XYZ file of C-alpha atoms in Angstrom:
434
model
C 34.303 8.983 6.559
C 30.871 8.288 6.587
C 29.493 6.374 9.884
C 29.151 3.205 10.040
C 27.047 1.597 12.783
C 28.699 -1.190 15.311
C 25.726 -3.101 14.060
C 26.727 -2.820 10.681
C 26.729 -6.460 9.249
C 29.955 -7.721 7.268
C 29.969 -7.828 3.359
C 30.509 -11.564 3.335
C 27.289 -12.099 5.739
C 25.102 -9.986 3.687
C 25.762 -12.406 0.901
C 24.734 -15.818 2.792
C 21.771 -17.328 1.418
C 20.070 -18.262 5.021
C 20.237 -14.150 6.183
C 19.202 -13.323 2.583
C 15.862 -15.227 2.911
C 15.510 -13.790 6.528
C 15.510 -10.358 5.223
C 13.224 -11.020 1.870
C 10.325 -12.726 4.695
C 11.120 -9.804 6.886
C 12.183 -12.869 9.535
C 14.105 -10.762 12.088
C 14.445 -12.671 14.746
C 16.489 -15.007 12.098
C 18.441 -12.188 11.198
C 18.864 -11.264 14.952
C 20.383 -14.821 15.600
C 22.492 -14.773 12.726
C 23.910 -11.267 13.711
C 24.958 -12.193 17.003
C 26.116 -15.893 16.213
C 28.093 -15.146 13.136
C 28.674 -11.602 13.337
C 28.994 -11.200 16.847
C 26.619 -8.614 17.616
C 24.859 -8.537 20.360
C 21.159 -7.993 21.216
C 21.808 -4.762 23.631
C 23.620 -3.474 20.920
C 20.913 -4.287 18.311
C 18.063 -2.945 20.395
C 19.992 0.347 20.800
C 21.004 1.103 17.618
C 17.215 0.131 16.222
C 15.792 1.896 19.185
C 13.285 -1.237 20.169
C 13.499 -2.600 23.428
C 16.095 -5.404 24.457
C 13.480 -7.927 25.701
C 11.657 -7.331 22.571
C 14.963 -7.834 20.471
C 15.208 -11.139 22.749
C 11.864 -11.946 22.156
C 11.797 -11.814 18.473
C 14.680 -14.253 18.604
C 13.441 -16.108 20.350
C 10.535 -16.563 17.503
C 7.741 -14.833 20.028
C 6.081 -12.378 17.863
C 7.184 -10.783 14.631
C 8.411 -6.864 13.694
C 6.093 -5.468 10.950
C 5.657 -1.744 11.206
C 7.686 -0.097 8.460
C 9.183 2.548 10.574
C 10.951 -0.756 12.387
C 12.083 -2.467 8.945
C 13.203 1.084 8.160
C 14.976 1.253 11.433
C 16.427 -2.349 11.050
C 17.748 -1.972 7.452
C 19.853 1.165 8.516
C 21.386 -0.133 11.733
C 22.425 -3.333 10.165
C 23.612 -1.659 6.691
C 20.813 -3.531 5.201
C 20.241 -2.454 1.409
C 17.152 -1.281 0.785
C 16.143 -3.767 -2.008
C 16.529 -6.824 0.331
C 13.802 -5.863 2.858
C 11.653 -4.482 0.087
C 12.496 -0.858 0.166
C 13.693 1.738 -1.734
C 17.616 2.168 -1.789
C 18.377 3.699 1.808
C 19.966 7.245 2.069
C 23.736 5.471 2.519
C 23.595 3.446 -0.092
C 25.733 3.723 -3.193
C 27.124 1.755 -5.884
C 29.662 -0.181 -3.706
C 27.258 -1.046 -0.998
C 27.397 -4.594 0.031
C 24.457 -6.383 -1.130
C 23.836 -4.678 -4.183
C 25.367 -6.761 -6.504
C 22.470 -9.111 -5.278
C 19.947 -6.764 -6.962
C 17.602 -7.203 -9.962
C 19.426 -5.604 -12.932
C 16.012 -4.827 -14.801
C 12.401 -4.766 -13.798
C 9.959 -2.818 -11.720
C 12.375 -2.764 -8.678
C 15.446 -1.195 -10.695
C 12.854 1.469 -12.266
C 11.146 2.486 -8.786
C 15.583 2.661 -8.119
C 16.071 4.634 -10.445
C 13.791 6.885 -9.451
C 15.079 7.214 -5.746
C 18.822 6.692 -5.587
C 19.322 10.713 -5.181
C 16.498 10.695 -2.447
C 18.131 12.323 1.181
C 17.073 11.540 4.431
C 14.105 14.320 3.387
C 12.285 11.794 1.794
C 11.455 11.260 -1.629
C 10.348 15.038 -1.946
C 14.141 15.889 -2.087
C 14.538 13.973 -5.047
C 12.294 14.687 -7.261
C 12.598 18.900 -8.252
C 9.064 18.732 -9.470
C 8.004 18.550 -6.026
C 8.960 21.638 -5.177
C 5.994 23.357 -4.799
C 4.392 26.860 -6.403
C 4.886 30.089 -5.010
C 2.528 30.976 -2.275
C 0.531 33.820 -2.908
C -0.958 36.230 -0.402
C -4.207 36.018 -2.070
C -5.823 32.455 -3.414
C -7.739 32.882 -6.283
C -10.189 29.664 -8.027
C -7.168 29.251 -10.790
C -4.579 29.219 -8.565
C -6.596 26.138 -7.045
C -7.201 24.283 -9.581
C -3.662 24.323 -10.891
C -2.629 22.575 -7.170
C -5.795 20.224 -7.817
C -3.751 19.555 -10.949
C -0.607 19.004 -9.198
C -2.580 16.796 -7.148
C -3.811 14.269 -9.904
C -0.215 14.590 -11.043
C 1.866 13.179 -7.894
C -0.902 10.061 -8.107
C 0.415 9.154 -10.718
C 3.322 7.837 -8.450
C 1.039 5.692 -6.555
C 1.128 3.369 -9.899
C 4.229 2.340 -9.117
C 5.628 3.182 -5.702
C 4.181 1.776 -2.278
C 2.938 4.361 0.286
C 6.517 3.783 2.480
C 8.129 5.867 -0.702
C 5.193 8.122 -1.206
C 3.641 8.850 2.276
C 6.224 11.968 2.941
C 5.142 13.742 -0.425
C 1.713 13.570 -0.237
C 1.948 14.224 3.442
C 3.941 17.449 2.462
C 1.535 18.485 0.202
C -1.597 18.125 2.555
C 0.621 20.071 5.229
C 1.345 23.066 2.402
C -2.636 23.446 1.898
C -3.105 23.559 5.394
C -0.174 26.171 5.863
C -2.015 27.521 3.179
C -5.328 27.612 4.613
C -3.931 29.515 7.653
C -1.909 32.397 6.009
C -3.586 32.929 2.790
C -6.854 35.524 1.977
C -9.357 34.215 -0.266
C -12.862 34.515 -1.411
C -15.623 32.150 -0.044
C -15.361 30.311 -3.145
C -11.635 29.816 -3.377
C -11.930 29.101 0.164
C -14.001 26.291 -0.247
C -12.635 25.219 -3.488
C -9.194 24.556 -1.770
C -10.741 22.954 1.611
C -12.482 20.651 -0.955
C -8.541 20.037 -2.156
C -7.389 19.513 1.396
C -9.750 16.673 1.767
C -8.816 14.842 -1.238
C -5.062 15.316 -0.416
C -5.602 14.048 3.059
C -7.412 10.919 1.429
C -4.052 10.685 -0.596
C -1.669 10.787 1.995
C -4.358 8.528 4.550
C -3.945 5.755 1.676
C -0.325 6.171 1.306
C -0.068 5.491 5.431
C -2.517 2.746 5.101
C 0.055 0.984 2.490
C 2.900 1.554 4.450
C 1.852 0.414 7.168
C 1.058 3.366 9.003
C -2.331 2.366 10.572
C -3.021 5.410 13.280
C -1.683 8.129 10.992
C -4.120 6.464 7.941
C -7.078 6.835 10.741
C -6.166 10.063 11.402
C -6.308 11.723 7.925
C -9.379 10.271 7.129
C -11.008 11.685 9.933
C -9.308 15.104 8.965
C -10.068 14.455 5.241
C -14.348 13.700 6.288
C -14.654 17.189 8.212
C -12.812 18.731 5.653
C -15.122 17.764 3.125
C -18.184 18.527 5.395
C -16.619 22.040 5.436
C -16.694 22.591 2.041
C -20.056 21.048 1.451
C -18.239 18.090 -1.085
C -20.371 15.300 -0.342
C -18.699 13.002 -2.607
C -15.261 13.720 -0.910
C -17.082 12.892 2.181
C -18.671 9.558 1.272
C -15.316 8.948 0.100
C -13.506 9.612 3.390
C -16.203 7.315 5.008
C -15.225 4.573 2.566
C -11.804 4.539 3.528
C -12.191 4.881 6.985
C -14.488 1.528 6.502
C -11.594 -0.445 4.767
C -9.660 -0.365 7.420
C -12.280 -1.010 10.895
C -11.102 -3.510 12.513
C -15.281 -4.725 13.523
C -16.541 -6.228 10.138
C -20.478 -4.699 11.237
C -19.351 -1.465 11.722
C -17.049 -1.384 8.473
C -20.399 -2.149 7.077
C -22.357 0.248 8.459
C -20.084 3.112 7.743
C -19.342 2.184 4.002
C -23.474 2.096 3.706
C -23.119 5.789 4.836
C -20.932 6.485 2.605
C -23.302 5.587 -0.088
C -26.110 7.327 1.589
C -23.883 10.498 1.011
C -23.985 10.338 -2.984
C -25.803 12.965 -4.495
C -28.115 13.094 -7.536
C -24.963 15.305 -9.216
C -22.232 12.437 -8.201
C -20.565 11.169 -11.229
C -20.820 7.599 -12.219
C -17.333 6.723 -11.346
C -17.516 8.418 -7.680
C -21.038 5.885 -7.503
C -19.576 3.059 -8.862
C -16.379 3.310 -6.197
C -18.473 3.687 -3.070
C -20.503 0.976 -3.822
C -18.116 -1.450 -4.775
C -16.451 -0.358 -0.902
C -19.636 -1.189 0.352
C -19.447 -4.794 -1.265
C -16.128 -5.158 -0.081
C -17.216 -4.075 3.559
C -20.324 -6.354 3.298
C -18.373 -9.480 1.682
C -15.507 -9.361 5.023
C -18.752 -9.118 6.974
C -19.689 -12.357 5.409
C -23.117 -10.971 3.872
C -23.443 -12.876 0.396
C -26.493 -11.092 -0.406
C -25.847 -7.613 0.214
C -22.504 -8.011 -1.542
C -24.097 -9.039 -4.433
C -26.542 -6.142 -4.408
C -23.739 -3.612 -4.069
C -21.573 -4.762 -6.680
C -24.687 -4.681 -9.371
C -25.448 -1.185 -7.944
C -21.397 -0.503 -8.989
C -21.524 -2.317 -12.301
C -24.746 -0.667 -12.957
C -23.121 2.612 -12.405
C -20.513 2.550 -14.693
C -23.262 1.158 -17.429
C -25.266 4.504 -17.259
C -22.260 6.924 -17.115
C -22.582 9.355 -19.507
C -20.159 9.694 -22.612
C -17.942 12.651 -21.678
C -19.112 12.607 -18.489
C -15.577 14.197 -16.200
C -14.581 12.528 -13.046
C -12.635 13.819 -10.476
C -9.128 12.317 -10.821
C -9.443 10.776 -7.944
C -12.178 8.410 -8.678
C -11.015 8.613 -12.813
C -9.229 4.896 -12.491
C -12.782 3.190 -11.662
C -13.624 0.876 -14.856
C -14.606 -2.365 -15.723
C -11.615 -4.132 -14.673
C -11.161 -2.609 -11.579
C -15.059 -3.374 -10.512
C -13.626 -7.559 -11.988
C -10.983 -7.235 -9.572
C -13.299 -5.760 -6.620
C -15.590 -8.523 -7.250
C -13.133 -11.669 -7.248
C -12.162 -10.278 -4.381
C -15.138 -10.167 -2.947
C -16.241 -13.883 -3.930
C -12.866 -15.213 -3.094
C -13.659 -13.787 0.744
C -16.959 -15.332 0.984
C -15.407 -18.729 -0.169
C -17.246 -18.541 -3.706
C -14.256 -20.055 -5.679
C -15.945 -20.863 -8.656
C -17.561 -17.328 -9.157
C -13.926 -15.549 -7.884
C -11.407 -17.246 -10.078
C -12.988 -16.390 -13.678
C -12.954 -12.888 -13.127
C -10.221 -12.552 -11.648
C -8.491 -14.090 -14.285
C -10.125 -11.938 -16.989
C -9.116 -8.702 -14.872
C -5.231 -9.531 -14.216
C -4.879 -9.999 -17.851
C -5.387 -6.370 -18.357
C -2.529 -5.376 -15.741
C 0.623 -4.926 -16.725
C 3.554 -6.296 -13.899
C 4.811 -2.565 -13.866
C 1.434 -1.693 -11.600
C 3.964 -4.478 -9.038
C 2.165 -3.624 -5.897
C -1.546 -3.973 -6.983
C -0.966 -7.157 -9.243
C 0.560 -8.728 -6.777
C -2.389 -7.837 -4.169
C -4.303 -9.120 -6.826
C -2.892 -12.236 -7.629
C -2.791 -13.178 -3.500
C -6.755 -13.647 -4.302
C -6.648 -15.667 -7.179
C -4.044 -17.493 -5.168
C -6.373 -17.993 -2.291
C -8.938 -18.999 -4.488
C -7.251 -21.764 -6.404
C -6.637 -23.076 -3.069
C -10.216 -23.013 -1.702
C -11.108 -25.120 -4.899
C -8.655 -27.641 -4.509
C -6.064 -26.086 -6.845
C -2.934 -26.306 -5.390
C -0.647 -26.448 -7.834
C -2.017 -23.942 -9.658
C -2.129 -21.607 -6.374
C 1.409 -22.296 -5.927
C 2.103 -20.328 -9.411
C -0.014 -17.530 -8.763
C 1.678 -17.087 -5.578
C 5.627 -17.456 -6.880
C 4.347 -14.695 -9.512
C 2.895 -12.665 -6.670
C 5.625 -13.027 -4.840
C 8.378 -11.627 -7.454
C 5.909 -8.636 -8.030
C 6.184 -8.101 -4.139
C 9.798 -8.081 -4.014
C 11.063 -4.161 -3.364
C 7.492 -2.706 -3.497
C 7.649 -0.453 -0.161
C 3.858 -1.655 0.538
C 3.357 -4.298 3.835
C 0.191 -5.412 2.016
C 1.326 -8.146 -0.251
C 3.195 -9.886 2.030
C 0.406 -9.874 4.282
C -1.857 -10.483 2.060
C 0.390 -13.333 0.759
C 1.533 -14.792 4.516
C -1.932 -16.495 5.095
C -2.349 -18.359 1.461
C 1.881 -19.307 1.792
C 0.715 -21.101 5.384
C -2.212 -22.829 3.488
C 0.370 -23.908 1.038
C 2.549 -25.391 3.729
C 0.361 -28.256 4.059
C 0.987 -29.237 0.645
C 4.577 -28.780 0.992
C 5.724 -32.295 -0.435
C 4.177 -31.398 -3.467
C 6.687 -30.264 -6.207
C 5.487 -27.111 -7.127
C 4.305 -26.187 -3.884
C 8.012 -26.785 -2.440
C 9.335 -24.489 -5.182
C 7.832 -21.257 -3.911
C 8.056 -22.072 -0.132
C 11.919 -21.849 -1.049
C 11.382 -19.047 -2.735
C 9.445 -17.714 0.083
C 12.052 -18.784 2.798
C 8.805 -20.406 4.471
């Protein structure tokens, strides 16, 4: 028999409507109360089982503070037989086709197809399920060709980021920065494969830093971009390096400082960097500036990105992983930007023009998306219209295993909740469980 956790919640419960909108606004504390008042299970036994503390199982209950690391939902979902798709994440190892819950599930959409995907996946991750992971034999000595063909693999498992969130991706691209670095260690090379393949281990770092960053994974993110900048230093990539500064920007806490380091990351473009490497760093920097609340310099960044992807070359390559850098993507960067520094009327027409190139499969980044033209509406006075962009949003969100829309999304659906007697606003705060 397979085991079954005391925790585990009864079939019937997993059905109630109240507990189903607990789990989809990742309300725990409401799902703590209704496991112990209807289910009988009591917070000791919760805490144990999820391995948090009891007075922070009593405190969540108690509505002081709220559980968002995705290790914990992770945690949570398993010890109370939660399926996957009701907290957002990918069908847990136990799961199978008589699971409780499921019958619940979307029967079609970008959820089933990111299922579909993962339902063999083992408590080894995602890496287990998909045989094309397995990686290429190891060879005693690393030639350039052998290289690039991992450099291909490389561009190959980003693909993935399209349409999973970094809680299903983190472990593969963490496995294959760990392989390079095994790698790295037991392998003989030239100095040029050597540095060719350092180069490699900095981009894959970047990869599996932005996977952690989307999952939630803040420290670990940190951590490989720090890896991933004196890797690239190493191997003399200075693009790789201005790109590991950019990241490690995004996510400073001190708005000056993100600034400051995104402006070095420009600073280390080279008169060789391709257009599309330019044209990502500096619309970083705008980012950086506009969260620092510097109109000006945004502005100047984002024409130094646009103006960048007006002189690229034809047939100019990119590196794959700067290739995705266009037009829309710098429309997106910049509603973004305007819809931080409170610019409505400048944010909503591009973003507008730039979401109606992205097809809902891409879940995780339209929905991201959307939150700002959401937020936007709402700084002009558009509420009803906010309240649509935000149900949409929301239904993209659902079983993406990415925090960011919801966080992205909690702010604009506590704006909303002003508005609440307003028809359409009252629709997707149900919807929301706010």
């Amino acid at each position: 028999m397979p085991y079954q956790p005391p925790t585990a919640l009864p079939a019937n419960l997993l059905n109630d409507v109240e507990l189903q909108r607990a789990l989809r606004r990742h309300d725990f504390g409401a799902v703590f109360r209704i496991a112990r008042s209807r289910a009988g299970i009591p917070y000791a036994r919760i805490a144990d089982e999820c391995d948090i503390k009891p007075i922070r199982v009593g405190e969540v209950a108690r509505g002081k503070g709220r559980i968002t690391s995705f290790a914990k939902v992770v945690a949570i979902s398993d010890a109370l037989r939660v399926p996957g798709h009701m907290v957002g994440l990918s069908p847990r190892p136990w799961e199978d086709s008589g699971t409780p819950g499921n019958e619940n599930a979307p029967e079609n959409g970008p959820t089933v197809r990111r299922r579909t995907v993962l339902q063999a996946a083992s408590t080894a991750g995602l890496a287990a399920a998909l045989p094309a992971l397995h990686g290429p034999t190891t060879p005693l000595h690393v030639t350039n060709s052998y290289v690039d063909g991992l450099r291909r693999r490389t561009a190959r498992l980003r693909r993935l980021d399209e349409i999973l969130g970094g809680g299903d991706t983190y472990r593969v691209y963490l496995g294959e920065y760990q392989a390079t670095k095994s790698l790295l260690r037991d392998a003989t090379f030239t100095p040029s494969s050597r540095r060719k393949l350092v180069a490699l281990l900095a981009e894959q770092a970047q990869q599996a830093g932005w996977a952690a960053f989307d999952g939630g994974r803040q420290a670990d993110a940190e951590s490989l971009y720090d890896e991933s900048k004196t890797a690239a230093l190493e191997a003399e990539d200075s693009d790789l390096h201005g790109n590991a500064l950019a990241f490690l920007a995004y996510q400073t806490p001190d708005p000056q400082i993100a600034v400051e380091i995104a402006a070095s990351g420009c600073e280390a473009l080279s008169a060789g960097s391709p257009s599309g490497v330019r044209a990502l760093l500096h619309e970083r920097l705008a980012w950086a500036c506009a969260v620092a609340g510097q109109a000006s310099r945004t502005e100047r960044a984002l024409n130094a990105a646009q103006a960048a992807l007006e002189e690229r070359p034809a047939g100019e390559p990119q590196p794959d992983w700067a290739a995705w850098v266009d037009e829309t993507e710098l429309n997106i960067m910049t509603g973004r930007c305007w819809t931080e520094l409170r610019r409505p009327l400048r944010a909503v027409p591009v973003l507008i023009r730039a979401l109606d190139q992205y097809e809902d499969h891409h879940a995780r980044d339209k929905a991201l998306y959307l939150s700002w033209l959401a937020d936007s509406y709402l700084a002009a006075g558009e509420v009803e219209e906010a309240a649509a962009v935000t149900g949409r949003a929301l239904n993209l969100a659902s079983g993406v295993a990415s925090v960011r829309p919801r966080q992205r999304l909690a702010p604009v659906l506590r704006e909303l909740h002003q508005y609440r007697n307003v028809g359409a606003v009252q629709n997707v705060l149900q919807a929301a469980g706010a």
